[in-house]
Structure formats: C-alpha cells, structure tokens
XYZ file of C-alpha atoms in Angstrom:
564
model
C 36.070 9.388 25.918
C 34.506 6.678 23.691
C 37.100 4.724 21.696
C 36.859 1.835 19.254
C 39.390 -0.750 20.570
C 39.923 -3.373 17.880
C 43.377 -4.526 19.029
C 42.088 -7.867 20.350
C 41.144 -8.864 16.800
C 44.732 -8.556 15.566
C 46.839 -9.368 18.639
C 47.576 -12.968 17.626
C 48.106 -12.360 13.895
C 51.594 -12.606 12.353
C 52.978 -10.190 9.796
C 51.766 -12.180 6.778
C 48.284 -12.466 8.214
C 48.195 -8.745 8.949
C 49.324 -7.949 5.394
C 46.618 -10.249 4.035
C 43.967 -8.587 6.197
C 45.188 -5.126 5.143
C 45.170 -6.054 1.441
C 41.632 -7.476 1.700
C 40.406 -4.408 3.561
C 41.941 -1.987 1.068
C 40.475 -3.968 -1.839
C 36.969 -3.856 -0.346
C 37.275 -0.123 0.350
C 38.516 0.585 -3.160
C 35.782 -1.461 -4.869
C 33.084 -0.044 -2.594
C 34.005 3.556 -3.458
C 34.465 4.649 0.154
C 36.493 7.715 1.068
C 38.656 6.938 4.105
C 40.350 9.521 6.325
C 42.548 9.587 9.431
C 42.918 12.686 11.579
C 45.816 13.270 13.965
C 44.172 15.491 16.541
C 47.510 16.747 17.913
C 48.895 17.962 14.567
C 45.560 18.581 12.857
C 46.754 16.680 9.786
C 44.229 14.643 7.827
C 45.395 11.707 5.694
C 43.067 10.278 3.043
C 42.847 7.384 0.600
C 42.822 7.619 -3.201
C 39.021 7.693 -3.573
C 38.713 10.539 -1.027
C 41.203 12.549 -3.083
C 39.384 11.612 -6.302
C 36.109 13.011 -4.928
C 37.821 16.372 -4.534
C 39.570 16.248 -7.926
C 43.040 15.726 -6.501
C 45.797 13.322 -7.511
C 46.589 11.073 -4.566
C 50.109 10.396 -3.312
C 51.318 9.051 0.054
C 52.275 12.496 1.346
C 48.942 14.097 0.447
C 47.450 15.590 3.620
C 44.831 18.112 4.621
C 43.904 19.877 7.776
C 40.579 19.703 9.531
C 39.903 23.272 8.448
C 40.709 22.482 4.796
C 37.825 19.996 4.853
C 35.495 22.479 6.539
C 36.016 24.877 3.615
C 34.555 22.430 1.059
C 31.466 21.709 3.159
C 28.353 23.628 2.115
C 28.067 26.897 4.110
C 24.601 25.909 5.351
C 25.950 22.610 6.754
C 29.391 23.714 7.977
C 28.502 24.947 11.462
C 26.411 21.888 12.277
C 29.106 19.450 11.065
C 31.805 21.254 13.061
C 29.648 21.379 16.183
C 28.828 17.637 16.076
C 32.509 16.783 15.580
C 33.556 18.919 18.554
C 30.826 17.372 20.726
C 32.171 13.940 19.852
C 35.733 14.964 20.734
C 34.503 16.350 24.051
C 32.824 13.058 24.888
C 29.341 14.560 24.762
C 28.152 11.952 22.241
C 28.942 8.246 21.934
C 29.001 8.110 18.134
C 30.043 10.391 15.327
C 27.798 10.284 12.265
C 26.770 13.359 10.331
C 25.446 14.223 6.871
C 26.442 17.322 4.943
C 26.961 18.561 1.407
C 30.424 18.693 -0.164
C 31.467 20.455 -3.353
C 33.050 17.939 -5.742
C 35.710 18.715 -8.290
C 33.117 19.111 -11.075
C 31.382 21.866 -9.116
C 28.391 19.750 -8.059
C 27.213 19.457 -4.481
C 26.837 15.922 -3.109
C 25.396 14.701 0.162
C 28.008 12.825 2.199
C 27.513 10.668 5.286
C 30.614 10.967 7.497
C 31.107 8.194 10.082
C 34.105 8.267 12.432
C 35.557 6.699 15.561
C 38.441 7.395 17.950
C 41.086 4.665 17.668
C 43.804 5.949 20.029
C 44.070 8.251 23.038
C 46.749 10.571 24.385
C 48.141 10.095 27.891
C 45.754 12.754 29.175
C 42.819 10.657 27.934
C 41.973 12.913 25.033
C 41.631 11.709 21.471
C 44.856 11.204 19.560
C 43.702 9.643 16.293
C 40.297 9.445 14.661
C 39.506 7.413 11.555
C 36.409 7.698 9.444
C 34.723 7.138 6.109
C 32.839 9.263 3.615
C 29.891 7.610 1.892
C 28.270 9.332 -1.074
C 24.553 9.201 -0.133
C 23.457 11.826 -2.624
C 21.094 9.497 -4.539
C 19.423 8.323 -1.332
C 18.966 11.853 0.031
C 17.608 13.119 -3.281
C 15.226 10.133 -3.480
C 13.879 10.960 -0.027
C 13.471 14.582 -1.040
C 11.621 13.546 -4.199
C 9.354 11.286 -2.154
C 8.490 14.192 0.153
C 7.700 16.375 -2.844
C 5.519 13.674 -4.419
C 3.554 13.098 -1.214
C 2.862 16.839 -1.044
C 0.957 16.535 -4.336
C -1.277 13.726 -3.030
C -4.502 15.023 -1.439
C -4.661 14.498 2.296
C -2.213 12.262 4.124
C -0.858 8.815 3.259
C 0.214 6.758 6.235
C 1.128 3.482 7.905
C -0.683 2.669 11.170
C 0.147 -0.130 13.608
C -1.926 -1.840 16.311
C -0.052 -4.108 18.724
C -1.588 -7.043 20.644
C -1.365 -5.057 23.912
C -3.425 -2.224 22.374
C -0.495 0.089 21.665
C -0.950 2.157 18.503
C 1.680 3.906 16.339
C 2.023 5.889 13.116
C 5.464 4.709 11.828
C 4.935 6.871 8.751
C 2.673 9.748 7.835
C 3.182 12.248 5.050
C 3.442 15.972 5.650
C -0.213 16.327 4.629
C -1.063 15.573 8.280
C 0.068 19.109 9.083
C -2.580 20.646 6.815
C -5.322 18.246 7.914
C -4.759 18.190 11.682
C -2.140 20.819 12.497
C 0.255 18.215 13.943
C 3.549 16.901 12.591
C 4.448 13.313 11.634
C 6.976 13.281 14.482
C 4.327 14.235 17.064
C 2.053 11.299 16.255
C 4.670 8.648 15.445
C 4.680 7.108 18.933
C 1.753 8.963 20.522
C -1.476 8.575 18.555
C -3.413 10.366 21.311
C -2.108 13.657 19.892
C -4.273 13.010 16.818
C -7.094 11.046 18.453
C -7.716 13.864 20.939
C -8.665 16.104 17.992
C -11.446 13.775 16.787
C -14.954 15.023 17.525
C -16.233 13.532 20.827
C -19.301 12.141 19.057
C -17.117 10.304 16.511
C -14.147 8.964 18.525
C -16.027 5.811 19.585
C -16.973 5.060 15.996
C -13.363 5.481 14.833
C -11.934 3.220 17.556
C -14.583 0.546 16.964
C -13.962 0.563 13.215
C -10.219 0.066 13.779
C -10.751 -2.895 16.106
C -13.328 -4.431 13.752
C -10.960 -4.128 10.796
C -8.122 -5.624 12.871
C -10.265 -8.614 13.755
C -11.752 -9.276 10.314
C -8.847 -7.918 8.243
C -11.421 -6.258 6.005
C -10.548 -2.884 4.527
C -10.983 0.053 6.891
C -13.243 2.951 5.942
C -14.536 5.633 8.242
C -15.957 9.141 7.908
C -15.572 11.343 10.953
C -15.113 14.898 12.120
C -11.933 16.469 13.397
C -11.724 19.682 15.394
C -8.898 21.952 14.262
C -8.793 25.212 16.173
C -12.205 26.797 15.933
C -13.202 24.847 12.817
C -14.647 21.397 12.258
C -13.529 19.253 9.323
C -14.928 16.094 7.779
C -12.336 13.423 7.039
C -12.615 10.152 5.132
C -10.122 7.377 5.821
C -9.398 4.329 3.647
C -6.836 1.633 4.453
C -6.025 -2.004 3.759
C -4.852 -4.076 6.748
C -2.414 -6.939 7.023
C -1.462 -8.987 10.070
C 2.055 -10.110 10.981
C 1.333 -13.643 12.218
C 4.638 -13.772 14.103
C 4.228 -10.623 16.212
C 0.450 -10.268 16.014
C 0.835 -6.663 14.870
C -1.802 -5.407 12.431
C -0.642 -2.750 9.975
C -2.821 -0.551 7.790
C -1.620 1.283 4.680
C -3.976 3.992 3.552
C -4.995 7.578 3.000
C -7.015 10.177 4.890
C -8.534 13.013 2.901
C -10.374 16.150 3.875
C -13.935 15.736 2.531
C -15.328 18.885 4.089
C -15.872 20.402 0.642
C -17.714 17.289 -0.574
C -19.996 17.387 2.461
C -20.768 21.026 1.771
C -21.494 20.201 -1.862
C -23.948 17.471 -0.867
C -25.913 19.968 1.215
C -25.979 22.401 -1.667
C -27.328 19.704 -3.986
C -30.090 18.805 -1.555
C -31.182 22.431 -1.539
C -30.796 22.727 -5.340
C -28.671 25.869 -4.868
C -25.416 24.940 -6.590
C -23.871 28.133 -7.964
C -20.721 28.940 -9.866
C -19.292 30.771 -6.863
C -19.813 27.782 -4.598
C -18.199 25.363 -7.087
C -15.198 27.680 -7.329
C -14.603 27.290 -3.599
C -14.332 23.546 -3.858
C -10.673 23.698 -4.829
C -9.559 20.785 -6.951
C -13.011 20.137 -8.423
C -13.718 21.711 -11.788
C -16.969 23.627 -12.164
C -19.073 24.245 -15.249
C -22.222 26.000 -16.423
C -24.090 24.659 -19.452
C -26.884 26.350 -21.382
C -28.696 23.343 -22.844
C -30.807 25.600 -25.056
C -27.959 27.402 -26.832
C -25.208 24.794 -26.413
C -22.950 27.326 -24.682
C -20.625 25.978 -21.990
C -18.328 27.685 -19.489
C -15.894 25.826 -17.271
C -13.028 26.463 -14.874
C -9.331 25.981 -15.514
C -9.385 22.749 -13.510
C -11.501 21.072 -16.183
C -8.872 21.897 -18.786
C -6.388 20.007 -16.628
C -8.718 17.043 -16.012
C -9.476 16.690 -19.746
C -5.890 17.425 -20.827
C -6.941 20.365 -23.012
C -5.038 23.519 -23.913
C -6.921 26.577 -22.708
C -5.433 28.691 -25.470
C -6.568 26.353 -28.257
C -9.881 24.874 -27.082
C -13.103 26.790 -26.555
C -15.496 24.978 -24.207
C -18.722 23.817 -25.819
C -21.140 20.981 -25.103
C -19.932 19.378 -28.336
C -16.306 19.423 -27.094
C -17.418 17.862 -23.815
C -19.479 15.185 -25.583
C -16.528 14.202 -27.788
C -14.457 13.480 -24.658
C -17.031 11.050 -23.184
C -15.973 7.417 -23.517
C -18.189 5.917 -26.262
C -19.591 3.101 -24.102
C -20.660 5.610 -21.419
C -22.233 8.217 -23.703
C -25.815 6.928 -23.363
C -25.591 6.787 -19.549
C -24.386 10.403 -19.367
C -27.153 11.667 -21.629
C -29.763 9.610 -19.749
C -28.641 11.210 -16.466
C -29.004 14.669 -17.986
C -32.537 13.840 -19.145
C -33.455 12.569 -15.675
C -32.178 15.839 -14.245
C -35.028 17.651 -16.020
C -37.402 15.787 -13.693
C -35.319 15.270 -10.530
C -33.278 18.469 -10.616
C -30.036 16.529 -10.082
C -27.499 15.248 -12.624
C -25.288 12.659 -10.868
C -23.224 10.234 -12.943
C -19.797 8.585 -13.000
C -18.289 7.872 -16.400
C -15.061 7.612 -18.332
C -13.487 10.280 -20.507
C -10.778 10.095 -23.152
C -8.255 12.853 -22.563
C -6.616 14.739 -25.392
C -3.484 12.586 -24.926
C -5.524 9.370 -25.243
C -5.498 8.473 -21.550
C -8.797 7.129 -20.167
C -9.878 8.625 -16.809
C -12.939 8.299 -14.562
C -14.869 11.427 -13.570
C -17.859 12.153 -11.369
C -20.335 14.779 -12.589
C -22.649 16.387 -10.073
C -24.971 19.204 -11.127
C -28.249 20.941 -10.493
C -30.797 21.593 -13.245
C -32.764 24.810 -13.592
C -35.294 25.236 -16.403
C -37.918 27.790 -17.368
C -39.867 28.838 -20.457
C -36.864 30.473 -22.091
C -33.898 28.191 -21.381
C -32.573 25.140 -19.552
C -29.378 25.552 -17.523
C -27.174 23.150 -15.573
C -24.568 24.263 -13.029
C -22.277 21.701 -11.505
C -18.898 20.123 -10.965
C -16.700 17.423 -12.458
C -14.157 15.600 -10.330
C -11.428 13.159 -11.363
C -12.148 9.923 -9.424
C -9.759 7.599 -11.279
C -7.664 6.798 -8.219
C -10.792 6.092 -6.192
C -12.023 3.703 -8.894
C -8.725 1.851 -8.944
C -8.745 1.706 -5.155
C -12.346 0.458 -5.167
C -11.503 -2.303 -7.648
C -8.589 -3.413 -5.508
C -10.804 -3.498 -2.428
C -13.391 -5.519 -4.394
C -10.670 -7.979 -5.361
C -9.560 -8.316 -1.735
C -13.190 -8.697 -0.678
C -13.637 -11.959 -2.640
C -10.200 -13.515 -2.040
C -9.198 -15.760 0.850
C -6.170 -14.130 2.447
C -4.329 -17.322 3.394
C -4.765 -19.477 0.267
C -5.279 -16.666 -2.305
C -8.206 -18.594 -3.847
C -11.799 -17.305 -3.917
C -13.575 -16.952 -0.573
C -17.041 -18.002 0.618
C -18.612 -14.694 -0.462
C -17.468 -15.216 -4.045
C -18.624 -18.857 -4.087
C -22.107 -18.052 -2.760
C -22.494 -15.257 -5.321
C -21.431 -17.631 -8.121
C -23.856 -20.317 -6.918
C -26.767 -17.883 -6.721
C -25.982 -16.626 -10.215
C -26.141 -20.185 -11.566
C -29.428 -20.863 -9.753
C -31.039 -17.781 -11.291
C -30.133 -18.851 -14.820
C -30.962 -22.542 -14.585
C -34.190 -23.588 -16.348
C -33.783 -27.342 -16.909
C -31.814 -30.151 -15.335
C -28.285 -28.820 -15.317
C -24.839 -30.163 -15.896
C -23.423 -28.294 -12.927
C -21.981 -30.064 -9.892
C -21.557 -28.528 -6.439
C -19.005 -30.243 -4.197
C -17.686 -29.580 -0.691
C -14.181 -30.819 0.130
C -13.090 -31.311 3.747
C -9.545 -32.256 4.806
C -9.776 -35.256 7.129
C -8.482 -35.003 10.708
C -7.194 -31.487 10.112
C -7.404 -30.628 13.826
C -4.854 -33.346 14.552
C -2.416 -31.671 12.148
C -2.826 -28.337 13.943
C -2.533 -29.942 17.388
C 0.436 -32.159 16.521
C 2.466 -29.930 14.194
C 1.195 -26.414 14.915
C -0.996 -23.918 13.076
C 1.810 -22.816 10.757
C 2.039 -26.374 9.407
C -1.746 -26.478 9.172
C -1.682 -23.292 7.098
C 0.915 -24.892 4.807
C -1.371 -27.895 4.256
C -4.314 -25.601 3.415
C -2.259 -23.600 0.936
C -0.758 -26.705 -0.684
C -4.062 -28.553 -1.052
C -5.914 -25.455 -2.341
C -3.190 -24.727 -4.906
C -3.259 -28.349 -6.038
C -7.058 -28.476 -6.446
C -6.986 -25.155 -8.303
C -4.583 -26.666 -10.840
C -7.040 -29.497 -11.599
C -9.915 -27.242 -12.666
C -11.146 -26.480 -16.158
C -11.975 -22.993 -17.480
C -15.283 -21.838 -16.029
C -15.061 -23.973 -12.878
C -15.215 -22.135 -9.540
C -13.100 -23.057 -6.505
C -13.184 -21.364 -3.090
C -12.228 -21.775 0.522
C -15.475 -21.462 2.475
C -14.138 -21.821 5.993
C -11.502 -23.593 8.079
C -10.420 -26.735 6.220
C -13.492 -26.738 3.937
C -13.419 -25.891 0.234
C -16.203 -25.762 -2.361
C -16.327 -26.439 -6.103
C -18.671 -25.534 -8.948
C -17.974 -27.862 -11.891
C -19.564 -26.848 -15.200
C -20.560 -28.877 -18.249
C -20.392 -32.240 -16.478
C -22.778 -35.129 -15.830
C -23.098 -36.519 -12.321
C -21.136 -39.721 -12.958
C -18.353 -37.823 -14.712
C -18.258 -35.293 -11.867
C -17.856 -38.099 -9.339
C -15.003 -39.612 -11.373
C -13.250 -36.239 -11.547
C -13.682 -35.658 -7.826
C -12.436 -39.152 -7.021
C -9.343 -38.473 -9.097
C -8.747 -35.237 -7.188
C -9.314 -37.039 -3.876
C -6.825 -39.760 -4.815
C -4.173 -37.246 -5.869
C -4.623 -35.316 -2.602
C -3.895 -38.486 -0.656
C -0.628 -38.839 -2.595
C 0.655 -35.363 -1.650
C 3.717 -35.664 0.593
C 4.294 -33.424 3.614
C 7.202 -33.315 6.042
C 7.521 -31.596 9.424
C 10.825 -31.649 11.318
C 11.894 -34.794 9.486
C 8.583 -36.585 10.011
C 6.700 -37.408 6.809
C 2.922 -37.552 6.684
C 0.016 -37.426 4.222
C -3.533 -36.097 4.283
C -6.833 -37.302 2.861
C -10.050 -35.541 1.964
C -13.742 -36.387 2.057
C -15.970 -34.901 -0.669
C -19.729 -34.468 -0.747
C -21.353 -33.655 -4.118
C -24.726 -32.939 -5.667
C -26.096 -31.687 -8.994
C -28.043 -28.434 -9.466
C -31.759 -28.574 -10.357
C -34.194 -25.832 -11.447
C -36.255 -25.982 -8.257
C -33.201 -25.683 -5.982
C -32.552 -22.856 -3.594
C -29.076 -22.057 -2.347
C -29.816 -23.715 0.983
C -31.136 -26.836 -0.776
C -27.906 -27.313 -2.700
C -25.585 -26.666 0.230
C -27.661 -28.918 2.503
C -27.420 -31.838 0.071
C -23.690 -31.385 -0.416
C -23.158 -31.083 3.357
C -25.293 -34.162 3.996
C -23.233 -36.135 1.484
C -20.010 -34.885 3.090
C -21.053 -35.951 6.585
C -22.219 -39.324 5.268
C -18.740 -39.798 3.854
C -17.250 -38.866 7.229
C -19.416 -41.448 8.944
C -18.482 -44.104 6.381
C -14.770 -43.853 7.071
C -13.647 -40.663 5.255
C -11.361 -40.399 2.211
C -14.237 -40.929 -0.223
C -16.649 -39.114 -2.570
C -20.365 -39.315 -1.739
C -23.037 -38.201 -4.206
C -26.308 -36.887 -2.771
C -28.919 -37.145 -5.523
C -32.146 -35.123 -5.566
C -35.137 -36.920 -3.992
C-alpha cells in the first residue's frame, strides 16, 4: 500500500516550530484557493477546509464533515463512476498515485472541472489505509482552454503539428491536431512516438523524397516543403506539407512547426484547367473553394455560397454581378485582374492572385482560376476563387527567414548578393557606394579556447554593434563564418575608409569575459568602391584581395583596393 511518509521532516521540530509551519501552510493554502480534504477510511468521514466548503456553498465550521458518498453525489453523473473506480483502485494498491479530474456542481449551479490529488498518510494495523488527505484544484479554465484549442484546430484545414528529429535518427510527433484522422485515418496518439504508422502510408514512389527533404531541411534549417501522395484505404491523396525548423543547440534535436493539407482537389483542378474543361459541377466538388460563372457579354454573374463568405457579403442583400465583383477588387490590383481576363481570351486560362476589400473593410488575398469559352454569340468564364491570405502571410514569413542569418538575426549572404547585384544594375557613372568585407581576427582561437557557444556570442555581439553604426540605406550582412559584408551608400572612398576605421577601432574596444577571463577581439576590413564596368565577382574579388592583404600586413586594419 503506497503511503506518503513525511514524519522525518517534522520529527525534530518543537511545538512552536510546528505551529509556525502549520500557520504558514494554512496561509499558503488559503491564498492559493485550494480545497483540502481528509478522509478517515474507517469511519468514512470527510473533513474539509473553509475553501472546500465555500466551493459547495456551505458555511464552514470545525465540526463540518461529509462522507465519501456525499462527495460522489455532487460529481457529474458522467464522471462519477470513473472517479469512484480510480479511488478504489488506489485504496487497493493497484495504482501508485491518486490523481483524477472530474466535474463538480458548485453552489451557483455551474459545473467546474476539478483536479483531485490525494495520498495515504497513515495505515491501519492490517496494512490498509487509515487516513487519506488530498486537495481540490479548480482547473476549469485550463480544461476549457484545451477544449477551445481542439475546436479551433478542427476549423483549420488539414493538420497542424510539431515534428522532432533526434541526433540518433529517432523521429516523433509530440503534437498533431485531430485533422490527422481525416487526412490519414490515424490518431495523434498512434503517431506520437511511432512515426512509422504514418510513414508506412506514404506512396512507395514518394517516401524517399519525403525522407530526403526532411534530412535536407534539418541540415540547412531552411523551411520544409514537400508534395507527396498518401494511400488511405483504396484511395490515393495528394498532400502538401509546410514547416519551419529550429534546432536545439544543446540537445541537437531539430523541431519543425507546420501544417499538412490535403491538396487532392487542387491537383484535380489543375488537370481540369489543362484540358480546358472546368465546369460548375466540378468546381462545386472542390469544397472550400468558391465557384463562379460569368457571362462577359451580358455582365451576368453566378457564384456559390462560399464566395459570399470569402467576400463578407450577405446573400439576402447582394445580387452577384460583375460590377459587384469589380468593386471588391483592391484598387491597386484592378488593372492586373482585368489584364488577366483579357489574356484569357487568347490563352483560355484566367489565373491571377490579387487582393479584395471585404464588406467589413478587411483586405484579403484570393486566387482566381478560370477557363474561358467564347463564340460568336457570347463570352463565358467558369472558374473558382480561393482565399489564400494565410498562404501569403506564410510565404512572406518564409521569405523573411530566407534572407536572415539565424544566429545573428542580421541579413544573410543571399540578401547581400541580391542587394549588390541591384546596385550594379543601376550604376551608370562612378559611384559613391563602398563594398567592405569584415573578418574577425583569430576567430578559430576563440572557438578552440573558449568553445563554440562563446564564439557565437562574439559573432552576435560584433554584428549587433556594427549594425548600430550604420546609416539609413546601408546594407549589413553575415556572409559566412566570421565574415560580414557592408554596402555603404552616399560616401566617397576616403570617407568610407575613415568610417570603417572608426568601426574597426570600436570593435577592438569591445570587452568580453569567459569564466572570469577577460579578452578582446579585432577585425580586419577590406574595401573597394563600385564602378560601372564592375561585375559582382569583380567587386567581391577586390574586397577579398584587400582583406587578405590586411591579414598579411598584421591584421586589425582597413585596406582599400582601388580599381586598376
């Protein structure tokens, strides 16, 4: 029989100390709003504290007692049998701990979720429980929050999930929404610790692609995207997965947070467009995508109920017309939409993404996809409109992550190269733009002597410091390892060198400390000025050559490589 023996904690305390401990404990319990109970198993009497009585609408007094069965009566009928069974199992020694959740009817008539935690504190001579103490915690808000979360996730298309990859190759799904049941016919519990349950359903021709994409994303920490087929029963479904990874540097575990959606309908729609056979009946089968049919000759327009929802219109008050649709198009996108419709007269396909202004003023992104059919008498378009706002927001976030260095949070090499190439395309005369490469001197020694975590701290500190020295319009990026790059605008060569020397000097004055040992770092900088005839490789070669010349000349300097 499991028993909580706490006597050793109090054996050496005197009466005053015990009273002090008791007063402190009662104060904490009272302020924490915890219902405390003590059950004498022999008599069946249940003693409670004031807050326990308050929960049930009773006035507490020292003689106030209940019986075990009195408490059972106020437990929700649907929870009563389970609570009683778990308590009896605990008394019989069939379980080591007693913790159960159930609903209790409060004095105001409302039902609240309660977490009941108890422990045996004394035994009878026959070894059976004599006294059990426990606490009631009102967890109603937490339970209702979890229930709301489950309801919200049911409204999100597909499944949202967290996926983990461990250094030894182990994979887990710590969380997946209930949408996994609809997509794959398996439960979140089935795949939590055994991903093979889900992976075994992936089409044999696609499983290699999926596994490779996961490993590639884990290595590069780029966003994960994969389209693949899944076999569910006798049917085959197309799925699209999107996720953003992050690595725990301590454990080496890579975690992805993302969404998998069933794109079978979209794949079917693509085939229909290729064959120019989009029909109203087919669009109706696509579920959450609104369909429409427009007579461009008469201006008549018919659309499904889903479009009313997408555009925020009242079906009872608004009659669909091309004019109504046109008024909802975001003004800056109007020309692009009309141009796509004109192209459809030649290509047969109207395919455009644009913004709309809903009736409530909210701006949303939609994707229109339609087929054009024209003859001597009339021109007709039949197609769909789909709300892609969330995808747009997701795409923008991925674009942001794609040009940001994960460690230092400054721009990455991709962003810097794109900025440099943009400047080279626009330059027509001798420019006032400086390109500089900054390299932290002897950085390998820092990593070897103090560890990579300290090296990362140096990179983050130096990059943040340089970023603070820039003027509006300047570009700063980490381009690899301990190397950074700068684009300085509106500056002559001599002024650029003075600015870079000032930055170099200030870097050398930054103070670092590791385990009580203070140290400083220096940087070598190679610079050059842009010229109209330059290519990207020309500029980077000159800056690199200047950097390495500075390294050879003793480091901690700025070297200017001028054009031959």
